[in-house]
């Protein structure tokens, strides 16, 4: 039993690092796309508002796995072939960006309109008002939900195992095929996922407390 | 011109011409929030926009600030057109070189008091150097009496302190025009009184022009060089506090500013400026103050509580009515009497508290100079706003 773990510690560690890397890259990508979508949804351009709402309404109501299957199996028929890690990252970015969009939208809405008006009436440009007055307050409101979303993104990397990505769950799956020790392997994977979740929760709390002090 | 002295409007800082702003209700009905308003504010003037909730005063202020886009008209600030429907000009708020103080303070919670005040200086074109910014910010904070709070965040401050920071933030840029949107309505009475006094002395010292919105007539009387009284999106009277109090243009203004007694009646005789009116009190003689009145016209005769005289014996004045004292209330500087007359209760204020005891018969008299004769609009009788009821009670 311990043989499985000691002999394959490096392989599992590699899987863990891949999970962390995929989670970080996917989350940052989702953050960028989601913020753009969020700004479009609260902006004054009607067509962008409609497109963003349409995208969010469609993608958020699909399983992440379905999006991944479309990227891996449908896109190649149109000549778009991505490697497995990039396929997983793209799928997660497209999916979780919809949640970031809603977090940004509700975050901006928590900042009273008076804050923007005060900035404009005191001579700040719209850009300055947005970057120096609205966004800093929005970020504070968004810390907790974004932390939760980062956790969800980390857990969702495990669907990569379905298409053969060697992240944490995928590595355990490969080893289980060789050693047939599901309790040990997936027990360890569960412990590692819980450890990651606790680490993210702790990180979120630190950022949130720092933000609260600044208030 | 000495700072704080109102000028005539030959050098206006604000010129508003034929301004209109309409809103569409959910029911589809169109409401005129601003209905063909024109007025000017002279350089160094302190002008108050006064009226009850929903009269359009805040919408008018926001239109001048650029936070609301009117439907028609012209707004000029410092001689420059900021909005013109005809010329299709609408200068954004950040380019109007004005400052504004809000009812909710609108301080930025993630910045210290110092940064809140400094940021307008840091963000404008031709920004001063770091040292000058620091000096000006500290001077502004000292001016409003919160120099020691520069490192605090808004969440750590009281309402009065927050409003002082908001005031410093508006004054630090040395703009010629400062707009105030009911800035004192969220602080308690004692602080409000103190801030009014300080605001006046600051305005005199710095010489900025001020346009101040309030629904509080006492505040308006204390602060203003001139008051614009609004009703349903229109300016119904624009004048000094003394003019508006002593010579209200309409029954609505008379009722809105200060406490007042009124009796309704019909004009019986007109002799120049003097009208004799038949009322339930009998014949009342009063002044029309240049307004045209016709025999048979329905009018209100009105008089201020402090202009009436209460006596035990019948006086020789033309306007004298018998009644009985139903209540007396000693309020320090004077005594308020409620006297029941032939057409209902009248309020009188006397400097003496021993004139007539409650329950006794008495005479009420008012000189004809102190009786206002104002037309009654039968279709829309002037409402008595809450502010008047509070003052009267």
mmCIF file of N, CA and C in Angstrom, chain B residues 19-23 25 30-38 49-60 228-237 250 252-253 256 377 379-385:
data_model
loop_
_atom_site.group_PDB
_atom_site.id
_atom_site.type_symbol
_atom_site.label_atom_id
_atom_site.label_comp_id
_atom_site.label_asym_id
_atom_site.label_seq_id
_atom_site.Cartn_x
_atom_site.Cartn_y
_atom_site.Cartn_z
ATOM 1 N N UNK B 19 -34.629 76.431 -18.791
ATOM 2 C CA UNK B 19 -34.230 75.034 -18.590
ATOM 3 C C UNK B 19 -35.451 74.141 -18.364
ATOM 4 N N UNK B 20 -35.447 73.012 -19.062
ATOM 5 C CA UNK B 20 -36.549 72.043 -18.948
ATOM 6 C C UNK B 20 -35.952 70.651 -18.770
ATOM 7 N N UNK B 21 -36.498 69.904 -17.822
ATOM 8 C CA UNK B 21 -36.118 68.502 -17.666
ATOM 9 C C UNK B 21 -37.381 67.703 -17.379
ATOM 10 N N UNK B 22 -37.644 66.732 -18.258
ATOM 11 C CA UNK B 22 -38.838 65.897 -18.102
ATOM 12 C C UNK B 22 -38.438 64.479 -17.719
ATOM 13 N N UNK B 23 -39.247 63.857 -16.884
ATOM 14 C CA UNK B 23 -39.079 62.443 -16.557
ATOM 15 C C UNK B 23 -40.360 61.717 -16.929
ATOM 16 N N UNK B 25 -42.763 58.713 -15.990
ATOM 17 C CA UNK B 25 -43.088 57.742 -14.940
ATOM 18 C C UNK B 25 -43.380 56.387 -15.572
ATOM 19 N N UNK B 30 -45.802 62.074 -18.092
ATOM 20 C CA UNK B 30 -44.588 62.892 -18.167
ATOM 21 C C UNK B 30 -44.615 63.927 -17.047
ATOM 22 N N UNK B 31 -43.538 63.973 -16.281
ATOM 23 C CA UNK B 31 -43.431 64.919 -15.169
ATOM 24 C C UNK B 31 -42.356 65.950 -15.505
ATOM 25 N N UNK B 32 -42.682 67.223 -15.334
ATOM 26 C CA UNK B 32 -41.697 68.292 -15.536
ATOM 27 C C UNK B 32 -40.958 68.530 -14.221
ATOM 28 N N UNK B 33 -39.776 67.940 -14.095
ATOM 29 C CA UNK B 33 -38.980 68.151 -12.878
ATOM 30 C C UNK B 33 -38.440 69.572 -12.849
ATOM 31 N N UNK B 34 -38.050 70.076 -14.032
ATOM 32 C CA UNK B 34 -37.655 71.486 -14.177
ATOM 33 C C UNK B 34 -38.513 72.040 -15.310
ATOM 34 N N UNK B 35 -39.247 73.110 -15.020
ATOM 35 C CA UNK B 35 -40.249 73.585 -15.973
ATOM 36 C C UNK B 35 -39.968 75.029 -16.387
ATOM 37 N N UNK B 36 -39.129 75.189 -17.416
ATOM 38 C CA UNK B 36 -38.820 76.505 -17.985
ATOM 39 C C UNK B 36 -38.235 77.456 -16.935
ATOM 40 N N UNK B 37 -37.152 77.023 -16.311
ATOM 41 C CA UNK B 37 -36.516 77.795 -15.237
ATOM 42 C C UNK B 37 -35.414 78.697 -15.791
ATOM 43 N N UNK B 38 -35.419 79.952 -15.352
ATOM 44 C CA UNK B 38 -34.357 80.906 -15.696
ATOM 45 C C UNK B 38 -33.950 81.663 -14.434
ATOM 46 N N UNK B 49 -31.606 77.240 -3.207
ATOM 47 C CA UNK B 49 -32.791 76.700 -3.885
ATOM 48 C C UNK B 49 -33.624 76.025 -2.804
ATOM 49 N N UNK B 50 -34.802 76.562 -2.558
ATOM 50 C CA UNK B 50 -35.627 76.112 -1.434
ATOM 51 C C UNK B 50 -36.964 75.577 -1.923
ATOM 52 N N UNK B 51 -37.366 74.470 -1.361
ATOM 53 C CA UNK B 51 -38.679 73.922 -1.705
ATOM 54 C C UNK B 51 -38.861 72.560 -1.070
ATOM 55 N N UNK B 52 -40.096 72.049 -1.092
ATOM 56 C CA UNK B 52 -40.358 70.739 -0.492
ATOM 57 C C UNK B 52 -39.807 69.612 -1.357
ATOM 58 N N UNK B 53 -39.866 68.392 -0.850
ATOM 59 C CA UNK B 53 -39.411 67.224 -1.616
ATOM 60 C C UNK B 53 -40.174 67.141 -2.930
ATOM 61 N N UNK B 54 -39.440 66.833 -3.995
ATOM 62 C CA UNK B 54 -40.079 66.632 -5.296
ATOM 63 C C UNK B 54 -40.372 67.899 -6.068
ATOM 64 N N UNK B 55 -39.836 69.048 -5.601
ATOM 65 C CA UNK B 55 -40.142 70.305 -6.309
ATOM 66 C C UNK B 55 -39.161 70.577 -7.451
ATOM 67 N N UNK B 56 -38.095 69.772 -7.557
ATOM 68 C CA UNK B 56 -37.159 69.921 -8.672
ATOM 69 C C UNK B 56 -35.843 70.587 -8.325
ATOM 70 N N UNK B 57 -35.654 70.919 -7.044
ATOM 71 C CA UNK B 57 -34.441 71.668 -6.670
ATOM 72 C C UNK B 57 -33.163 70.845 -6.857
ATOM 73 N N UNK B 58 -33.198 69.564 -6.477
ATOM 74 C CA UNK B 58 -32.005 68.723 -6.631
ATOM 75 C C UNK B 58 -31.746 68.425 -8.107
ATOM 76 N N UNK B 59 -32.804 68.216 -8.872
ATOM 77 C CA UNK B 59 -32.645 67.980 -10.316
ATOM 78 C C UNK B 59 -31.992 69.190 -10.972
ATOM 79 N N UNK B 60 -32.409 70.378 -10.558
ATOM 80 C CA UNK B 60 -31.841 71.619 -11.096
ATOM 81 C C UNK B 60 -30.354 71.718 -10.752
ATOM 82 N N UNK B 228 -34.229 81.163 -4.039
ATOM 83 C CA UNK B 228 -35.164 80.818 -5.118
ATOM 84 C C UNK B 228 -36.119 79.778 -4.552
ATOM 85 N N UNK B 229 -37.392 80.150 -4.452
ATOM 86 C CA UNK B 229 -38.391 79.207 -3.934
ATOM 87 C C UNK B 229 -38.978 78.445 -5.115
ATOM 88 N N UNK B 230 -38.895 77.109 -5.043
ATOM 89 C CA UNK B 230 -39.388 76.279 -6.144
ATOM 90 C C UNK B 230 -40.679 75.567 -5.782
ATOM 91 N N UNK B 231 -41.518 75.405 -6.786
ATOM 92 C CA UNK B 231 -42.749 74.633 -6.639
ATOM 93 C C UNK B 231 -43.040 73.958 -7.969
ATOM 94 N N UNK B 232 -43.141 72.646 -7.953
ATOM 95 C CA UNK B 232 -43.453 71.861 -9.160
ATOM 96 C C UNK B 232 -42.562 72.230 -10.344
ATOM 97 N N UNK B 233 -41.266 72.334 -10.080
ATOM 98 C CA UNK B 233 -40.306 72.564 -11.157
ATOM 99 C C UNK B 233 -40.171 73.997 -11.620
ATOM 100 N N UNK B 234 -40.860 74.927 -10.961
ATOM 101 C CA UNK B 234 -40.771 76.344 -11.350
ATOM 102 C C UNK B 234 -40.248 77.185 -10.192
ATOM 103 N N UNK B 235 -39.548 78.259 -10.528
ATOM 104 C CA UNK B 235 -39.157 79.221 -9.491
ATOM 105 C C UNK B 235 -40.328 80.181 -9.325
ATOM 106 N N UNK B 236 -40.958 80.135 -8.155
ATOM 107 C CA UNK B 236 -42.129 80.989 -7.935
ATOM 108 C C UNK B 236 -41.738 82.343 -7.348
ATOM 109 N N UNK B 237 -40.559 82.415 -6.727
ATOM 110 C CA UNK B 237 -40.050 83.709 -6.263
ATOM 111 C C UNK B 237 -38.546 83.622 -6.079
ATOM 112 N N UNK B 250 -46.496 84.712 -3.742
ATOM 113 C CA UNK B 250 -47.698 83.877 -3.841
ATOM 114 C C UNK B 250 -48.076 83.347 -2.463
ATOM 115 N N UNK B 252 -48.457 80.298 -1.796
ATOM 116 C CA UNK B 252 -47.587 79.130 -1.574
ATOM 117 C C UNK B 252 -46.300 79.557 -0.862
ATOM 118 N N UNK B 253 -45.674 80.632 -1.351
ATOM 119 C CA UNK B 253 -44.422 81.124 -0.749
ATOM 120 C C UNK B 253 -44.689 81.599 0.673
ATOM 121 N N UNK B 256 -44.944 78.686 2.842
ATOM 122 C CA UNK B 256 -43.735 77.865 2.941
ATOM 123 C C UNK B 256 -42.677 78.524 3.817
ATOM 124 N N UNK B 377 -55.470 80.469 -5.862
ATOM 125 C CA UNK B 377 -55.660 79.645 -7.048
ATOM 126 C C UNK B 377 -56.603 78.523 -6.649
ATOM 127 N N UNK B 379 -58.026 76.193 -8.281
ATOM 128 C CA UNK B 379 -57.785 74.868 -8.864
ATOM 129 C C UNK B 379 -56.749 74.097 -8.066
ATOM 130 N N UNK B 380 -55.753 74.826 -7.559
ATOM 131 C CA UNK B 380 -54.672 74.148 -6.825
ATOM 132 C C UNK B 380 -54.334 74.938 -5.581
ATOM 133 N N UNK B 381 -55.100 74.740 -4.507
ATOM 134 C CA UNK B 381 -54.779 75.468 -3.275
ATOM 135 C C UNK B 381 -53.379 75.114 -2.802
ATOM 136 N N UNK B 382 -52.668 76.124 -2.340
ATOM 137 C CA UNK B 382 -51.266 75.905 -1.957
ATOM 138 C C UNK B 382 -51.176 74.926 -0.804
ATOM 139 N N UNK B 383 -50.396 73.859 -0.978
ATOM 140 C CA UNK B 383 -50.246 72.904 0.123
ATOM 141 C C UNK B 383 -49.376 73.494 1.218
ATOM 142 N N UNK B 384 -49.609 73.065 2.435
ATOM 143 C CA UNK B 384 -48.730 73.491 3.523
ATOM 144 C C UNK B 384 -47.682 72.411 3.692
ATOM 145 N N UNK B 385 -46.418 72.674 3.303
ATOM 146 C CA UNK B 385 -45.394 71.638 3.430
ATOM 147 C C UNK B 385 -45.110 71.303 4.887
#
